[in-house]
PDB file of C-alpha atoms in Angstrom:
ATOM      1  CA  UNK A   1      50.929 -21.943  22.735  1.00  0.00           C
ATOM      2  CA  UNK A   2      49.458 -19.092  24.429  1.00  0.00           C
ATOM      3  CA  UNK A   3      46.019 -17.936  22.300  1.00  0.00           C
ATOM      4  CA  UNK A   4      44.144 -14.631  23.639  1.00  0.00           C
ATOM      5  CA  UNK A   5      40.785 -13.710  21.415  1.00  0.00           C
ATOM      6  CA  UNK A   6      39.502  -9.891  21.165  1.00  0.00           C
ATOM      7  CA  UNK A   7      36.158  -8.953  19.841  1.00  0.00           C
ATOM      8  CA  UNK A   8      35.105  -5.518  19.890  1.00  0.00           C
ATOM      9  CA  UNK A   9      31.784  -3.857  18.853  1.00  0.00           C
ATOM     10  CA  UNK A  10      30.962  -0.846  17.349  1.00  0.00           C
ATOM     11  CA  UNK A  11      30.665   1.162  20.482  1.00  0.00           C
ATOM     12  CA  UNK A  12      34.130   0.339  21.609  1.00  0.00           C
ATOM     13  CA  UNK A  13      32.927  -2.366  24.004  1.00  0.00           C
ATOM     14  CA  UNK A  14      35.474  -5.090  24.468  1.00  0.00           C
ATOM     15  CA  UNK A  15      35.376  -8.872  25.278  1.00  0.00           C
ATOM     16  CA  UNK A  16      38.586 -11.255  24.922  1.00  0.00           C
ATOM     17  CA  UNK A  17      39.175 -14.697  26.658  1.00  0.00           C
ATOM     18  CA  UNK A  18      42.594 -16.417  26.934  1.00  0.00           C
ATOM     19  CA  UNK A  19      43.602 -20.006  26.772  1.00  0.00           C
ATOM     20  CA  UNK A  20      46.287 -22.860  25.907  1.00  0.00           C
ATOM     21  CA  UNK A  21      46.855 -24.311  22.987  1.00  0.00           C
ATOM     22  CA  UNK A  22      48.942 -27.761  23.377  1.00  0.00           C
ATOM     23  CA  UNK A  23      49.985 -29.557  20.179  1.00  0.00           C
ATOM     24  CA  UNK A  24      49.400 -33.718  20.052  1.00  0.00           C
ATOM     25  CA  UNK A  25      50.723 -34.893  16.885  1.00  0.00           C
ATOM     26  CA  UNK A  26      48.529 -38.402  17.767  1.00  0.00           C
ATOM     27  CA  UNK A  27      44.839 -36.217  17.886  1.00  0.00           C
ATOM     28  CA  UNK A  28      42.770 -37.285  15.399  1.00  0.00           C
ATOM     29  CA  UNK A  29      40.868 -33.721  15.753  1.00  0.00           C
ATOM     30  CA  UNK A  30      42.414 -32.089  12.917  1.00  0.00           C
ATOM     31  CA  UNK A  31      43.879 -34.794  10.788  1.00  0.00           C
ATOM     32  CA  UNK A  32      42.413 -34.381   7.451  1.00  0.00           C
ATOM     33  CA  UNK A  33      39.257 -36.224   6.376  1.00  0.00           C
ATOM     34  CA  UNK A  34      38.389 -37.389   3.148  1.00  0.00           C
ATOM     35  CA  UNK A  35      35.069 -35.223   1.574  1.00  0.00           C
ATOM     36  CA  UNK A  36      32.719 -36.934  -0.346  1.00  0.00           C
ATOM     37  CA  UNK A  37      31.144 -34.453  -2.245  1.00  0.00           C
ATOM     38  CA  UNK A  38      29.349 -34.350  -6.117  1.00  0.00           C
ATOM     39  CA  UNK A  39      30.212 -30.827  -6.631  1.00  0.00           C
ATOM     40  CA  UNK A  40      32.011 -28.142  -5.261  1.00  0.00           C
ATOM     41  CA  UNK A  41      30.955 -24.670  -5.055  1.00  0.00           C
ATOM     42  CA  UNK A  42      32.410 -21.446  -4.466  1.00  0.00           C
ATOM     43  CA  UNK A  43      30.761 -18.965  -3.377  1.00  0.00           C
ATOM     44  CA  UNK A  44      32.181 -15.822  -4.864  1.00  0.00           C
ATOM     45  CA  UNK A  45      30.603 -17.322  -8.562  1.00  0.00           C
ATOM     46  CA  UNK A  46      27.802 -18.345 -10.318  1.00  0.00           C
ATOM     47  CA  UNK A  47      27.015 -22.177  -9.593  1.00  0.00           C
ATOM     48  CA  UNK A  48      25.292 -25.125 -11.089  1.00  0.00           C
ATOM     49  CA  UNK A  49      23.756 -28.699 -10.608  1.00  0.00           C
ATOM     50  CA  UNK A  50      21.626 -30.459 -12.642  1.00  0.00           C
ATOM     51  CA  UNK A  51      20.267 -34.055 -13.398  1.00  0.00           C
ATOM     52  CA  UNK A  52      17.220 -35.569 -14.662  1.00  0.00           C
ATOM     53  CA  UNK A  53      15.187 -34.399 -11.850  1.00  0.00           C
ATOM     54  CA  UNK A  54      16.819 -31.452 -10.264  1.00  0.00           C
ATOM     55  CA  UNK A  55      18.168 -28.301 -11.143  1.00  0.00           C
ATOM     56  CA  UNK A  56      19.679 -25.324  -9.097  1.00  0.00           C
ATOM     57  CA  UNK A  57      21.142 -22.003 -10.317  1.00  0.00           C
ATOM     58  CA  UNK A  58      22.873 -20.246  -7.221  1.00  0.00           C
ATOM     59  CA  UNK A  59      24.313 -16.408  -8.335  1.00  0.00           C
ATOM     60  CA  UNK A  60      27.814 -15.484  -7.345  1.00  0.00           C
ATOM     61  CA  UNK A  61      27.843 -13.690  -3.091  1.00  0.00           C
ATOM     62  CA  UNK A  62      24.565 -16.454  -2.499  1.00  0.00           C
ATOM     63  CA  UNK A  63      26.576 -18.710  -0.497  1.00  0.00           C
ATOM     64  CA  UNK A  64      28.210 -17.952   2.987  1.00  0.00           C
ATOM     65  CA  UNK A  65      31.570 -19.986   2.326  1.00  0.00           C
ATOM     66  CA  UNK A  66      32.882 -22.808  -0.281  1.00  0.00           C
ATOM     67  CA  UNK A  67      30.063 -25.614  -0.409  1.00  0.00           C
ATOM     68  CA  UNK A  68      31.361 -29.310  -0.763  1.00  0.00           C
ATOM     69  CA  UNK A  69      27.728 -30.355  -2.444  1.00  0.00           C
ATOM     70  CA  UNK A  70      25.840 -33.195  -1.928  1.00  0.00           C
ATOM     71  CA  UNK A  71      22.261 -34.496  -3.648  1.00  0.00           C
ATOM     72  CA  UNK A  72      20.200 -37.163  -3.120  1.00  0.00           C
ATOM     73  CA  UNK A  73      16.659 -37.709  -4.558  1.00  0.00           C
ATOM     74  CA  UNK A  74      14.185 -40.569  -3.195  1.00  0.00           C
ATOM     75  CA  UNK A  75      10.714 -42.217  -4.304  1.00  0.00           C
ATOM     76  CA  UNK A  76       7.713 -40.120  -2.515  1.00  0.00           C
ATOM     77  CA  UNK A  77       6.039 -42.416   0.379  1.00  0.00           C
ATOM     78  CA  UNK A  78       4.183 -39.628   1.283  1.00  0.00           C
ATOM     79  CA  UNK A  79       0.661 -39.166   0.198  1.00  0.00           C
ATOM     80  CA  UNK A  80       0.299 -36.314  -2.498  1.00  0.00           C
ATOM     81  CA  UNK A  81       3.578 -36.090  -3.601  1.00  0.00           C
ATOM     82  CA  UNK A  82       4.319 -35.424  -6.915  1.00  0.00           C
ATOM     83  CA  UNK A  83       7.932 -35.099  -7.563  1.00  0.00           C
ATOM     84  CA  UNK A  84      10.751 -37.605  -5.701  1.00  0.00           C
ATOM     85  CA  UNK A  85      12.153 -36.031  -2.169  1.00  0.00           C
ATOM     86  CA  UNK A  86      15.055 -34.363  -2.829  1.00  0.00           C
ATOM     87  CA  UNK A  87      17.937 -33.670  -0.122  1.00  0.00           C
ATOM     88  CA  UNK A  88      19.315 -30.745  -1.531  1.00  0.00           C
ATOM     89  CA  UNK A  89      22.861 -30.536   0.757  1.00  0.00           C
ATOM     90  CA  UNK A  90      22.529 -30.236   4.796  1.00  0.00           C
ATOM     91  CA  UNK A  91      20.070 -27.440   6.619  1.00  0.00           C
ATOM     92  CA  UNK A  92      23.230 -26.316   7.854  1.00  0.00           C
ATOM     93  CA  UNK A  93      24.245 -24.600   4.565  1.00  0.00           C
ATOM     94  CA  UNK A  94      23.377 -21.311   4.680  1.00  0.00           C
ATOM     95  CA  UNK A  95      22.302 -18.780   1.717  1.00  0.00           C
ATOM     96  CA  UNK A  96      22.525 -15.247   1.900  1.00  0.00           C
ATOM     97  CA  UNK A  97      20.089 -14.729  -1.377  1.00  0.00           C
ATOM     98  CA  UNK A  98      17.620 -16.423  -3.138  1.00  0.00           C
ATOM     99  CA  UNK A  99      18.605 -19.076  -5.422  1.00  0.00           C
ATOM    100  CA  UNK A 100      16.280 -21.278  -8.361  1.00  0.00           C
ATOM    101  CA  UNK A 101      15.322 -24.560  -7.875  1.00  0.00           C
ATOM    102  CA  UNK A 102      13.697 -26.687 -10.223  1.00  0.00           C
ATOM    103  CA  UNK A 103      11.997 -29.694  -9.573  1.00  0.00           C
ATOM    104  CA  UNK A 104      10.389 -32.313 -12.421  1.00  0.00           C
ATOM    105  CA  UNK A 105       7.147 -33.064 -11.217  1.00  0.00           C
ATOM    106  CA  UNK A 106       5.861 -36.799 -11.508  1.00  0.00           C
ATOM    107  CA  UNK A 107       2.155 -38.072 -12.291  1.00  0.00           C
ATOM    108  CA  UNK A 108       0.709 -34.870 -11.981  1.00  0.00           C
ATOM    109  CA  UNK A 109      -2.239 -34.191 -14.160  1.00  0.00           C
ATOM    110  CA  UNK A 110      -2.918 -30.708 -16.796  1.00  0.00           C
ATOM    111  CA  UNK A 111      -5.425 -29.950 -15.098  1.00  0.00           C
ATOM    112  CA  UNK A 112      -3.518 -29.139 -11.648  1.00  0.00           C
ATOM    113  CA  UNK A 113       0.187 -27.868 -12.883  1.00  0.00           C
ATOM    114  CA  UNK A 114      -0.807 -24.329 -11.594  1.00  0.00           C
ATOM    115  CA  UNK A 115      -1.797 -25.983  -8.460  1.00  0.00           C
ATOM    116  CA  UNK A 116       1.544 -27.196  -8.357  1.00  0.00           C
ATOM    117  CA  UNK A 117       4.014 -25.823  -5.179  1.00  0.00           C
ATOM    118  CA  UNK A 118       7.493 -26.366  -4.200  1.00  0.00           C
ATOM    119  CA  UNK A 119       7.424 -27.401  -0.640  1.00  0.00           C
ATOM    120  CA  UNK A 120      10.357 -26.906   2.505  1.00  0.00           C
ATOM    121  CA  UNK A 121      10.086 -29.323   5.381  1.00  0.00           C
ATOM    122  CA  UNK A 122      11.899 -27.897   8.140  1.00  0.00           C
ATOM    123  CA  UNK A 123      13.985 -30.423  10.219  1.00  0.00           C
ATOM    124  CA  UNK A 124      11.161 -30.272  12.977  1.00  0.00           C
ATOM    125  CA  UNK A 125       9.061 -31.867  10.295  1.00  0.00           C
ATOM    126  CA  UNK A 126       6.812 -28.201   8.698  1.00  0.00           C
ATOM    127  CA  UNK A 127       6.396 -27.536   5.521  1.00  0.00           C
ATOM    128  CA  UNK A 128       6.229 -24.504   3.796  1.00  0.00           C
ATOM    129  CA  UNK A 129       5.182 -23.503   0.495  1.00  0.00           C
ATOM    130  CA  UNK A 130       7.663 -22.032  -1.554  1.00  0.00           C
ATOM    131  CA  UNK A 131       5.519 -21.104  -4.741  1.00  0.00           C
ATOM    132  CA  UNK A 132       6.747 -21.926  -8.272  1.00  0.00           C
ATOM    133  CA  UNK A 133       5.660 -21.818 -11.670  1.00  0.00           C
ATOM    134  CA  UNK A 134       5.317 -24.818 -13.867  1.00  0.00           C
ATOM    135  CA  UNK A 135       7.330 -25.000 -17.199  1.00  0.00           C
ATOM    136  CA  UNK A 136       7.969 -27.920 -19.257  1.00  0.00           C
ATOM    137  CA  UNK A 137       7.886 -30.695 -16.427  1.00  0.00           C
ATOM    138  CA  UNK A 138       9.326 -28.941 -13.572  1.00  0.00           C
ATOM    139  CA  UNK A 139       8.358 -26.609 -11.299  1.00  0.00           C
ATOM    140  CA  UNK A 140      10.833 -23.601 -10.478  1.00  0.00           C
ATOM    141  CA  UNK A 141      11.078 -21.961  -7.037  1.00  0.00           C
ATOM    142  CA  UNK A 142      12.929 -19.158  -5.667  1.00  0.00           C
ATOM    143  CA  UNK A 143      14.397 -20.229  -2.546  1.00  0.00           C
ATOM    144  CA  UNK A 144      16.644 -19.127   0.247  1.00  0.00           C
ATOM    145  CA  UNK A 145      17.375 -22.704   2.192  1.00  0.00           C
ATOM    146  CA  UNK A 146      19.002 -25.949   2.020  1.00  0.00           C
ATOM    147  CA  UNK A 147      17.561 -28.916   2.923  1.00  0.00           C
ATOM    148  CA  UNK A 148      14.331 -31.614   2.004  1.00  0.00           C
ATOM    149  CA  UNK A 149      12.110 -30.423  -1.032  1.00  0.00           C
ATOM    150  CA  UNK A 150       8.915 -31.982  -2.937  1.00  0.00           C
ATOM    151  CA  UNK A 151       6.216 -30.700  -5.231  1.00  0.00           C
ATOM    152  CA  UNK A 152       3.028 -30.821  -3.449  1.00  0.00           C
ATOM    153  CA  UNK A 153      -0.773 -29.193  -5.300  1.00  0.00           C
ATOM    154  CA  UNK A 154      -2.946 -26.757  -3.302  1.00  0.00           C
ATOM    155  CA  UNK A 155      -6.471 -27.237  -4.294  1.00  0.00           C
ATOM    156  CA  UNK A 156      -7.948 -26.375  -0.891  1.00  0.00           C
ATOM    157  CA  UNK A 157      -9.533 -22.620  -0.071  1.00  0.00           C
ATOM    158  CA  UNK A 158      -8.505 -20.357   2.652  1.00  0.00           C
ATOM    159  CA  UNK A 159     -10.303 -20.443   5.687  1.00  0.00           C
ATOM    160  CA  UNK A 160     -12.456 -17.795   6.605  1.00  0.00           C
ATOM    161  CA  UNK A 161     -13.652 -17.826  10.508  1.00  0.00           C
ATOM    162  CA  UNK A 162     -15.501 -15.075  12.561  1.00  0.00           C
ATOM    163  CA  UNK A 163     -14.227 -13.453  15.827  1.00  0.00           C
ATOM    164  CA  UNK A 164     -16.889 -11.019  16.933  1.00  0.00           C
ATOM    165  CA  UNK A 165     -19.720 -11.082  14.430  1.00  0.00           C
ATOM    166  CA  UNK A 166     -22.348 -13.527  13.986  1.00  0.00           C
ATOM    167  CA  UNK A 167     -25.745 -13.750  12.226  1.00  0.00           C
ATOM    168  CA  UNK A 168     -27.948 -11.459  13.367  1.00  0.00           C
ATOM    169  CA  UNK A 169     -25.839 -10.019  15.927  1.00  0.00           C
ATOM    170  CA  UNK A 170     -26.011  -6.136  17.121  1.00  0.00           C
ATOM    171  CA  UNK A 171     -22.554  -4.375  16.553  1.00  0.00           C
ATOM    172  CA  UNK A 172     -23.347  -0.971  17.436  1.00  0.00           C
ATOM    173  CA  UNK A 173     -21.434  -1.499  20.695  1.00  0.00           C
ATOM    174  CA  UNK A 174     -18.555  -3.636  18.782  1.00  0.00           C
ATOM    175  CA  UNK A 175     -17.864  -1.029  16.387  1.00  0.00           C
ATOM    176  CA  UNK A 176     -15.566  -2.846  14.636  1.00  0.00           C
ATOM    177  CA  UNK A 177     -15.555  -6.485  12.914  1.00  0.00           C
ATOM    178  CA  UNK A 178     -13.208  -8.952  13.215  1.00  0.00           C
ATOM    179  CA  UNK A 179     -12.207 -11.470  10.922  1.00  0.00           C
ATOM    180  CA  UNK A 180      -9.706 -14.674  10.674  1.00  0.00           C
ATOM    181  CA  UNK A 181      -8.114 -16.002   7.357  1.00  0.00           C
ATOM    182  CA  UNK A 182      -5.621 -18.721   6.542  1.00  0.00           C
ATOM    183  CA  UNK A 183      -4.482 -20.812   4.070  1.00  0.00           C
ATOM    184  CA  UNK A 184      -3.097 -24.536   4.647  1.00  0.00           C
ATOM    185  CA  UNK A 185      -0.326 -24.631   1.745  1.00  0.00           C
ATOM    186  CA  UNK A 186       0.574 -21.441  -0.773  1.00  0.00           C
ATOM    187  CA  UNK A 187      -0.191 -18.519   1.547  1.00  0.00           C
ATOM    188  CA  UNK A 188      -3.004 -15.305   1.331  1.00  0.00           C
ATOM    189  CA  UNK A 189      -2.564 -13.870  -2.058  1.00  0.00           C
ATOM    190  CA  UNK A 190      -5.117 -11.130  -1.790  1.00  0.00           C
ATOM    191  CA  UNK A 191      -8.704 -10.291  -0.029  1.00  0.00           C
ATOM    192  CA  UNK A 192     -11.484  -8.456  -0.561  1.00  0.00           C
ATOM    193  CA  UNK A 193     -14.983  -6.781   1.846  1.00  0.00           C
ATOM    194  CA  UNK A 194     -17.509  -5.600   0.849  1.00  0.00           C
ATOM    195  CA  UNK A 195     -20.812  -4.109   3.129  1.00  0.00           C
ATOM    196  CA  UNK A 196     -24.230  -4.288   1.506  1.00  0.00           C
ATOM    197  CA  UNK A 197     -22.326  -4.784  -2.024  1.00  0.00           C
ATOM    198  CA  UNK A 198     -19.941  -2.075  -1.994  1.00  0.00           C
ATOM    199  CA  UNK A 199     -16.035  -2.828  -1.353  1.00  0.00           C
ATOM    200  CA  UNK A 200     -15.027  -1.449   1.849  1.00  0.00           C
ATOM    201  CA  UNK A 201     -11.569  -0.564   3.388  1.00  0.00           C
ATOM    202  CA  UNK A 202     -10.331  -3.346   5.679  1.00  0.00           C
ATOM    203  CA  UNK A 203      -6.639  -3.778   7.530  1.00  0.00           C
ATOM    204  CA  UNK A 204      -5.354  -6.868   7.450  1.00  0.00           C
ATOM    205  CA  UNK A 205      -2.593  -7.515  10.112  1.00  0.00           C
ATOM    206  CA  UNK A 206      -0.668 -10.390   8.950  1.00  0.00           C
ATOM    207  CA  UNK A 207       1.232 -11.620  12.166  1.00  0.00           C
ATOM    208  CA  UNK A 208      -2.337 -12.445  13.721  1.00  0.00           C
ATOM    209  CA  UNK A 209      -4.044 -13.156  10.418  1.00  0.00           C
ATOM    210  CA  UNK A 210      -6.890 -10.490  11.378  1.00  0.00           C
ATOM    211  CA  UNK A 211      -9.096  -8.714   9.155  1.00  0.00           C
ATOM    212  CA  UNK A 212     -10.213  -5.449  11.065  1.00  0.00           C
ATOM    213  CA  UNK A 213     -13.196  -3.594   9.378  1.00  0.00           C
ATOM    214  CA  UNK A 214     -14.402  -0.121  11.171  1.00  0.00           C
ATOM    215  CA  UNK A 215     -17.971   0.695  10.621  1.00  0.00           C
ATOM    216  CA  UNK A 216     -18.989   3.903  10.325  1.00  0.00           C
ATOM    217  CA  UNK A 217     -20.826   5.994  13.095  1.00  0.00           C
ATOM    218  CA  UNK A 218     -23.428   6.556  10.679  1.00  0.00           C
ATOM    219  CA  UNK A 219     -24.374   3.358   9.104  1.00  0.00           C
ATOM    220  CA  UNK A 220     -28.057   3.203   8.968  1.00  0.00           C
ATOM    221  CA  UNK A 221     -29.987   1.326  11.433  1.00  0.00           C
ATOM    222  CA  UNK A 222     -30.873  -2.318  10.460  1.00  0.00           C
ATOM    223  CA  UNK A 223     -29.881  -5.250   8.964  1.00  0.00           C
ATOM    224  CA  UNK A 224     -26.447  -5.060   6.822  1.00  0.00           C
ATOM    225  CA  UNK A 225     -24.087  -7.911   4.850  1.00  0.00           C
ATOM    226  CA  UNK A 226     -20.146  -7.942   5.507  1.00  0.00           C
ATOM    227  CA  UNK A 227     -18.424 -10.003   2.709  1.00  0.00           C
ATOM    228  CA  UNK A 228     -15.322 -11.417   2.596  1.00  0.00           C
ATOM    229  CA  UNK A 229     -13.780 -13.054  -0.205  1.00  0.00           C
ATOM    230  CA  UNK A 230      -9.954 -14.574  -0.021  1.00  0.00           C
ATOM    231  CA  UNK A 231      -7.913 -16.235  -2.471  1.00  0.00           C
ATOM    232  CA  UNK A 232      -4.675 -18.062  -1.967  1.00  0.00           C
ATOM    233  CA  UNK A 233      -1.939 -18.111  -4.225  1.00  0.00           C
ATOM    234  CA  UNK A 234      -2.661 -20.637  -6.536  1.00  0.00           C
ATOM    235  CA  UNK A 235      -6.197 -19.102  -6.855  1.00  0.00           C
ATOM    236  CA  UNK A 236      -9.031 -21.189  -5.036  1.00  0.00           C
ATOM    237  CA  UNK A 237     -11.161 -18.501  -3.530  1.00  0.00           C
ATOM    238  CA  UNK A 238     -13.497 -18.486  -0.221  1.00  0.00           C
ATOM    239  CA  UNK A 239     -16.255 -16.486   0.741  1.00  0.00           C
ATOM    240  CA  UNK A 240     -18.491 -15.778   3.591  1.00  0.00           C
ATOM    241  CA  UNK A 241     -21.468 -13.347   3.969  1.00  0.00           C
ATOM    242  CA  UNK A 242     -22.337 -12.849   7.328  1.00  0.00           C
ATOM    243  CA  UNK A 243     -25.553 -10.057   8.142  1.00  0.00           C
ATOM    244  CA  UNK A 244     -25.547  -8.585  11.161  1.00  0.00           C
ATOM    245  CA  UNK A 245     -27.761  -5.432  12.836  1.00  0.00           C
ATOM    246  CA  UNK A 246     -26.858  -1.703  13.535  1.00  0.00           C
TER     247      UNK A 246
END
C-alpha cells in the first residue's frame, strides 16, 4: 500500500513524506491487546474516581483523548509523609485543564492541617507543591498532571539572602538593593520592604527570585534600615533588617 503524509501550516508551507505500507497477517504489532484498566474515561464528559483514600473530579474537554484509568496507592517510606503515595495513571496522560484531587491525609496532627500540601514528584524525582486546602480528612488540590502524589506539611520560612547590601555598607554608588527569596515547599505568597519603618515600593522579578529596591537620590546621609518580610503560602513568615549607610 502506497501511504503519502501532507502537513501544511498556516502560512501555506508544506511538508509530506511517502512510504510503503506491507500487510503481515503474522505481526504481532497491531493485534489487539487486552487493557487492564479500573475505569474508563472519556474525555468529552465529566469524570469520576473515588475510594477510601482518593478522589478525582476531571470536567468534561480536561482530557486530551479516552483514558483507560489506572490507580494504585502505597504505604509512605518516605520521611514526612502524611497520606499513602498514590500513582494516579501514567505521566504520559496529559490534561488540558485543571482537575481536583483529593487526598486523605494520615497521622497528621490539628495543629498542622493548614500546613498541609499536595505534592507532584516529577519522574526525574522533584517535587512540587501543589497547594490544597484541608476539609474533613483530605486535602484537595487543583491540578493539571498525572502521575505520583503525597501530602507533605510546610512549616519551614522562606529564605531571605543578600546580594549587594551588607551591614554597614555604603550604597550611594550601588543605588539600588538587591535581594534573594525562596521558599523550599508551597511557593512566595506575598512580600513586604520597608526603609527606616515606612513600606517602600520594591519589584520582585520572579524568574530570578530578585527583590530590586531603588533608593532615592535624596535619601539623607547616614545610617538607614531596609526590611524585608516574606511569607510563603501556608503562612510562616521571615524577616531580615539589614542597615546600611548613604
Amino acid at each position: 500500500h502506497d501511504i503519502k503524509i501532507e502537513v501544511s501550516d498556516y502560512a501555506g508551507n508544506i511538508s509530506n513524506v511517502s512510504l510503503k505500507l506491507m500487510h503481515d497477517s503474522k505481526s504481532k504489532l497491531f493485534q489487539q491487546k487486552d487493557l487492564n484498566y479500573i475505569k474508563r474515561f472519556d474525555y468529552d464528559r465529566d469524570n469520576e474516581f473515588s475510594d477510601a483514600d482518593i478522589k478525582l473530579e476531571i470536567p468534561k474537554g480536561c482530557l486530551l483523548d479516552t483514558v483507560y484509568f489506572n490507580h494504585t496507592a502505597a504505604l509512605a517510606t518516605m520521611q514526612g509523609v502524611f497520606s499513602k503515595i498514590h500513582q494516579i495513571d501514567r505521566p504520559s496522560t496529559q490534561a488540558f485543564e485543571w482537575f481536583n484531587v483529593y487526598l486523605k491525609t494520615e497521622k497528621l496532627s490539628t495543629h498542622l492541617r493548614d500546613k498541609a500540601v499536595v505534592v507532584y514528584k516529577d519522574e526525574s524525582g522533584t517535587e512540587v507543591s501543589r497547594g490544597g486546602k484541608y476539609d474533613d480528612g483530605f486535602v484537595k488540590a487543583k491540578v493539571r498532571e498525572f502521575g505520583t502524589y503525597f501530602i507533605r506539611i510546610d512549616t519551614t520560612a522562606p529564605e531571605i539572602s543578600l546580594v549587594n547590601v551588607a551591614k554597614g555598607k555604603d550604597m550611594k554608588k550601588d543605588k539600588r538593593i538587591l535581594i534573594k527569596i525562596s521558599d523550599d515547599l508551597s511557593g512566595i505568597a506575598n512580600f513586604s520592604t520597608y526603609l527606616d519603618g515606612k513600606w517602600v515600593v520594591t519589584d520582585y522579578d520572579a524568574k530570578s527570585s530578585t527583590l530590586t529596591h531603588t533608593l532615592d537620590a535624596h535619601l539623607a546621609t547616614g545610617e538607614h534600615i531596609f526590611k524585608v518580610v516574606v511569607t510563603d503560602e501556608r503562612k510562616n513568615t521571615a524577616e531580615y533588617p539589614v542597615s546600611f549607610k548613604m
